[in-house]
XYZ file of N, CA and C in Angstrom:
387
model
N -13.612 -22.038 -13.268
C -13.202 -20.755 -14.278
C -12.317 -21.579 -15.472
N -12.698 -20.650 -16.577
C -12.011 -20.958 -17.969
C -10.471 -20.612 -17.993
N -9.337 -21.394 -17.799
C -8.481 -21.431 -18.043
C -8.107 -19.905 -18.445
N -8.672 -19.762 -20.030
C -8.356 -18.333 -21.041
C -8.860 -17.247 -20.291
N -9.847 -17.907 -19.344
C -10.447 -16.190 -18.372
C -9.814 -15.782 -17.527
N -9.172 -17.004 -17.056
C -8.045 -16.987 -15.771
C -6.487 -15.773 -16.564
N -6.516 -16.376 -17.729
C -5.284 -15.555 -18.207
C -5.727 -14.441 -18.516
N -6.632 -14.225 -19.136
C -7.174 -13.017 -19.396
C -7.161 -11.862 -18.148
N -7.400 -12.844 -17.491
C -8.069 -11.408 -15.729
C -6.313 -11.035 -15.339
N -5.516 -12.203 -15.292
C -4.075 -11.836 -15.339
C -3.510 -10.844 -16.163
N -3.422 -11.017 -17.281
C -3.318 -9.913 -18.376
C -3.361 -8.503 -18.471
N -5.020 -8.579 -17.869
C -5.321 -6.963 -17.780
C -5.097 -6.288 -16.775
N -5.087 -7.395 -15.595
C -4.459 -7.004 -14.116
C -3.084 -6.268 -14.424
N -1.890 -7.123 -15.164
C -1.190 -6.626 -15.091
C -0.690 -5.812 -16.024
N -1.564 -5.400 -16.718
C -1.677 -4.127 -17.383
C -2.006 -2.943 -16.741
N -2.828 -3.509 -15.939
C -2.890 -2.048 -14.677
C -1.932 -1.755 -13.638
N -1.264 -2.817 -13.261
C -0.071 -2.921 -12.370
C 1.381 -1.789 -13.091
N 1.426 -2.571 -14.596
C 2.528 -1.834 -15.062
C 1.956 -0.264 -15.112
N 0.987 0.080 -15.767
C 0.577 1.164 -15.852
C 0.699 2.142 -15.097
N 0.019 1.259 -14.150
C 0.019 2.426 -12.869
C 1.107 2.745 -12.288
N 2.171 1.976 -12.311
C 3.829 2.266 -12.035
C 4.115 3.078 -12.915
N 3.996 3.176 -14.061
C 4.596 3.932 -15.364
C 4.125 5.185 -14.758
N 2.848 5.455 -14.997
C 2.224 6.967 -14.478
C 2.666 7.600 -13.613
N 3.008 6.695 -12.414
C 2.995 7.153 -11.136
C 4.321 7.369 -10.731
N 5.090 6.239 -11.371
C 6.418 6.389 -11.299
C 7.057 7.677 -12.083
N 6.644 8.032 -13.087
C 6.441 9.517 -13.737
C 6.445 10.638 -13.358
N 5.525 10.393 -12.667
C 5.119 11.542 -11.704
C 6.282 11.784 -10.336
N 6.431 10.784 -9.707
C 7.339 10.942 -9.005
C 8.682 11.458 -9.390
N 9.283 10.641 -10.363
C 10.499 11.319 -10.471
C 10.420 12.759 -11.156
N 9.156 13.133 -11.696
C 9.075 14.354 -12.510
C 9.531 14.760 -13.686
N 9.692 13.710 -14.232
C 10.038 13.623 -15.980
C 9.993 12.337 -16.466
N 9.751 12.315 -17.920
C 9.612 10.741 -18.361
C 10.886 10.626 -18.633
N 10.901 9.064 -18.555
C 12.396 8.299 -18.405
C 12.325 7.524 -19.365
N 13.518 6.507 -19.475
C 13.228 5.458 -20.781
C 12.545 3.953 -19.980
N 12.838 4.287 -18.510
C 12.013 2.812 -17.976
C 10.662 3.025 -17.925
N 9.944 4.120 -17.907
C 8.924 4.579 -18.230
C 8.089 4.227 -19.279
N 8.654 4.609 -20.403
C 8.492 4.032 -21.652
C 8.202 2.645 -21.648
N 9.130 1.882 -21.471
C 9.370 0.210 -21.238
C 7.882 -0.125 -20.591
N 7.839 0.366 -19.663
C 6.606 0.051 -18.607
C 5.263 0.417 -19.468
N 5.106 1.219 -19.910
C 4.069 1.912 -20.895
C 3.993 0.838 -22.045
N 4.671 0.296 -22.664
C 4.924 -0.335 -23.510
C 4.608 -1.723 -23.188
N 4.993 -2.049 -22.155
C 4.494 -3.616 -21.196
C 3.210 -3.054 -20.828
N 2.474 -2.401 -20.734
C 1.485 -2.194 -20.087
C 0.516 -2.605 -21.444
N 0.855 -1.678 -22.472
C 0.203 -2.069 -23.607
C -0.191 -3.422 -24.127
N 1.225 -4.258 -24.513
C 1.132 -5.352 -24.482
C -0.027 -6.509 -23.824
N 0.239 -6.051 -22.274
C -0.704 -6.951 -21.653
C -1.943 -6.678 -22.032
N -2.538 -5.690 -22.117
C -3.846 -4.789 -22.182
C -4.307 -5.697 -23.651
N -3.555 -5.685 -24.542
C -3.892 -6.131 -25.740
C -4.009 -7.421 -25.877
N -3.253 -8.347 -25.170
C -3.225 -9.990 -25.241
C -4.485 -10.432 -24.290
N -4.745 -9.403 -22.810
C -6.100 -9.662 -22.030
C -7.461 -9.378 -22.970
N -7.101 -8.505 -23.509
C -8.309 -7.752 -24.060
C -8.860 -8.974 -25.529
N -7.440 -9.443 -25.966
C -7.918 -10.321 -27.098
C -8.153 -11.808 -26.622
N -7.659 -11.840 -25.615
C -8.523 -13.182 -24.670
C -9.746 -13.287 -24.638
N -10.004 -11.913 -24.077
C -11.480 -11.585 -23.124
C -12.344 -11.971 -24.823
N -11.674 -11.372 -25.763
C -12.575 -11.161 -27.359
C -13.006 -12.906 -27.673
N -11.968 -13.590 -27.497
C -12.276 -15.142 -27.991
C -13.090 -15.506 -27.208
N -12.800 -15.276 -25.917
C -13.718 -16.134 -25.157
C -15.549 -15.696 -25.234
N -15.491 -14.414 -25.453
C -17.002 -13.770 -26.259
C -17.158 -14.512 -27.317
N -16.750 -14.764 -28.375
C -17.042 -15.174 -29.326
C -17.419 -16.583 -29.199
N -16.534 -17.377 -28.432
C -17.107 -18.586 -28.226
C -18.310 -18.717 -27.085
N -18.888 -17.808 -26.428
C -19.929 -18.009 -26.132
C -20.718 -17.383 -26.842
N -20.920 -17.074 -28.055
C -21.669 -16.064 -28.875
C -22.484 -14.574 -28.155
N -21.185 -13.905 -27.923
C -21.477 -13.022 -27.664
C -21.063 -12.724 -25.850
N -21.577 -13.519 -24.851
C -21.715 -13.636 -23.849
C -21.736 -12.032 -23.282
N -20.984 -11.750 -22.038
C -20.815 -11.014 -21.269
C -19.719 -9.856 -21.226
N -18.750 -9.954 -22.329
C -18.008 -9.328 -22.693
C -17.765 -8.191 -24.172
N -19.112 -8.557 -24.636
C -19.053 -7.835 -25.826
C -19.753 -6.488 -25.981
N -19.716 -5.694 -26.841
C -20.370 -4.862 -27.210
C -20.616 -3.849 -25.744
N -21.761 -2.690 -26.050
C -22.058 -1.828 -25.184
C -20.798 -0.760 -24.632
N -21.121 -0.617 -23.679
C -19.908 0.688 -22.858
C -18.865 -0.185 -22.727
N -18.588 -1.152 -22.143
C -17.639 -2.086 -22.082
C -16.635 -2.258 -23.422
N -17.147 -2.673 -24.454
C -16.448 -2.735 -25.898
C -15.992 -1.323 -26.223
N -16.801 -0.309 -26.044
C -16.476 0.805 -26.548
C -15.585 1.605 -25.937
N -15.445 1.427 -24.349
C -14.462 2.054 -23.739
C -13.115 1.132 -23.808
N -13.382 -0.151 -23.519
C -12.065 -1.110 -24.022
C -11.198 -0.694 -25.086
N -12.029 -0.594 -26.005
C -11.636 -0.310 -27.566
C -10.808 1.305 -27.498
N -11.846 2.285 -26.880
C -10.818 3.517 -26.745
C -9.344 3.645 -25.759
N -9.788 2.605 -24.958
C -8.493 2.413 -23.993
C -6.926 2.238 -24.454
N -7.427 0.790 -25.434
C -6.294 0.698 -25.796
C -5.495 1.234 -26.893
N -6.848 2.362 -27.881
C -6.241 3.177 -28.825
C -5.336 4.407 -28.007
N -5.971 4.921 -27.147
C -5.070 5.867 -26.174
C -4.281 5.452 -25.542
N -3.938 4.034 -24.982
C -2.830 3.403 -24.746
C -1.597 3.239 -25.936
N -2.095 2.613 -26.950
C -0.895 2.950 -28.378
C -0.687 4.570 -28.692
N -1.471 5.134 -28.538
C -0.986 6.806 -28.807
C -0.359 7.120 -27.877
N -0.392 6.927 -26.734
C 0.331 7.304 -25.636
C 1.968 6.904 -25.417
N 1.869 5.258 -25.556
C 3.205 4.644 -25.546
C 4.136 5.291 -27.086
N 3.325 5.472 -28.037
C 4.347 6.138 -29.227
C 4.471 8.144 -28.762
N 3.637 8.230 -28.221
C 4.093 9.670 -28.167
C 5.246 9.817 -27.036
N 5.295 8.620 -26.009
C 6.089 8.536 -25.084
C 7.759 8.215 -25.664
N 7.268 7.983 -26.740
C 8.730 6.869 -27.164
C 9.189 8.273 -28.194
N 8.535 8.963 -28.782
C 8.959 10.327 -29.362
C 9.446 11.380 -28.385
N 8.920 11.659 -27.317
C 8.871 12.667 -26.863
C 10.278 12.229 -26.408
N 10.738 11.176 -25.324
C 11.941 10.844 -25.071
C 12.830 10.602 -26.047
N 12.762 10.392 -27.242
C 13.452 10.394 -28.399
C 14.180 11.744 -28.507
N 13.190 12.252 -28.691
C 13.170 14.189 -28.825
C 14.310 14.733 -27.903
N 13.858 14.042 -26.727
C 14.617 14.705 -25.199
C 14.366 16.311 -25.269
N 13.214 16.224 -25.491
C 12.609 17.912 -25.180
C 12.387 17.807 -23.613
N 12.597 18.635 -22.543
C 12.655 18.580 -21.245
C 11.267 19.483 -20.937
N 10.691 20.193 -21.563
C 9.303 20.780 -21.566
C 7.750 19.908 -21.836
N 8.265 18.828 -22.999
C 7.406 18.061 -23.401
C 7.574 16.920 -22.309
N 8.597 16.421 -21.737
C 9.018 15.347 -20.724
C 7.624 15.954 -19.501
N 7.995 17.185 -18.989
C 7.290 17.559 -18.023
C 6.260 17.597 -18.237
N 5.412 18.119 -19.327
C 4.034 17.921 -19.684
C 3.294 16.586 -19.862
N 4.240 15.630 -20.277
C 3.698 14.528 -20.665
C 2.796 13.858 -19.964
N 3.221 13.790 -18.019
C 2.619 13.448 -17.029
C 1.145 14.007 -17.090
N 0.926 14.975 -17.765
C -0.614 15.512 -17.688
C -1.651 14.427 -18.563
N -0.893 13.937 -19.868
C -1.602 13.358 -20.529
C -1.500 11.791 -19.994
N -0.382 11.258 -19.783
C -0.652 10.178 -18.563
C -1.871 9.778 -18.306
N -1.902 10.933 -16.963
C -2.727 10.771 -15.890
C -4.256 10.335 -16.426
N -4.390 11.351 -17.876
C -5.649 11.430 -18.397
C -6.142 10.122 -18.960
N -5.160 9.625 -19.633
C -5.109 8.166 -20.119
C -5.540 7.010 -19.346
N -4.311 7.028 -18.387
C -4.977 5.891 -16.940
C -6.046 5.865 -16.299
N -6.687 7.509 -16.115
C -8.250 7.450 -15.588
C -9.234 6.842 -16.446
N -8.940 7.232 -17.794
C -9.885 6.681 -18.806
C -9.781 5.402 -19.031
N -8.244 4.450 -18.648
C -8.201 3.128 -18.815
C -8.924 2.276 -17.833
N -8.979 3.437 -16.564
C -9.523 2.376 -15.158
C -11.123 2.561 -15.833
N -12.034 2.856 -16.654
C -13.304 2.701 -16.993
C -13.638 1.361 -17.623
N -12.842 0.902 -18.557
C -13.009 -0.405 -18.953
C -13.149 -1.585 -17.652
N -11.384 -1.190 -17.435
C -11.133 -2.287 -16.286
C -12.175 -2.532 -15.164
N -12.643 -1.608 -14.686
C -13.487 -1.709 -13.462
C -15.350 -2.124 -14.004
N -15.141 -1.862 -15.468
C -16.817 -2.450 -15.716
C -16.736 -3.823 -15.763
N -15.147 -4.359 -16.529
C -14.943 -5.333 -16.440
C -15.065 -6.341 -15.219
N -14.858 -5.536 -13.946
C -14.667 -6.099 -12.876
C -16.221 -6.481 -12.597
N -16.656 -5.285 -12.559
C -18.331 -5.332 -12.196
C -19.086 -6.347 -13.166
N -18.861 -6.728 -14.504
C -19.366 -7.628 -15.212
C -18.825 -8.852 -14.537
N -17.737 -9.211 -14.560
C -17.279 -10.376 -14.058
C -18.141 -10.784 -12.525
N -18.027 -9.976 -11.624
C -18.618 -9.652 -10.176
C -20.298 -10.462 -10.304
N -20.661 -9.793 -11.393
C -22.093 -10.297 -11.672
C -22.611 -11.335 -12.166
N -21.597 -12.224 -12.711
C -22.060 -13.536 -13.093
C -21.360 -14.142 -12.397
């Protein structure tokens, strides 16, 4: 297995771990906290690095198994949603509005669930090759 592929898999899986900890930690505590926002940003960073690595692999293999289609579309959507989510989390925390902090978790769960789609598509693609 290619070293860059291993790196990409590790960073994308780290994104899953960080995002899951952030979303469910926020739910458990009942409100958005600074540590959750930091975890969301780390998850976004890991996902962006992993996705960029996968894109490099795809280009090197003339398209390969990681380009286009549902995986490409959902992957791009997931990164955009994660960015919006992290920015909004930062804003909500900065403003300190308790109502928005409590509501924020619903959005977190939606983003997390959408993020799982390209993650598992990638897992299935990887397992089939």
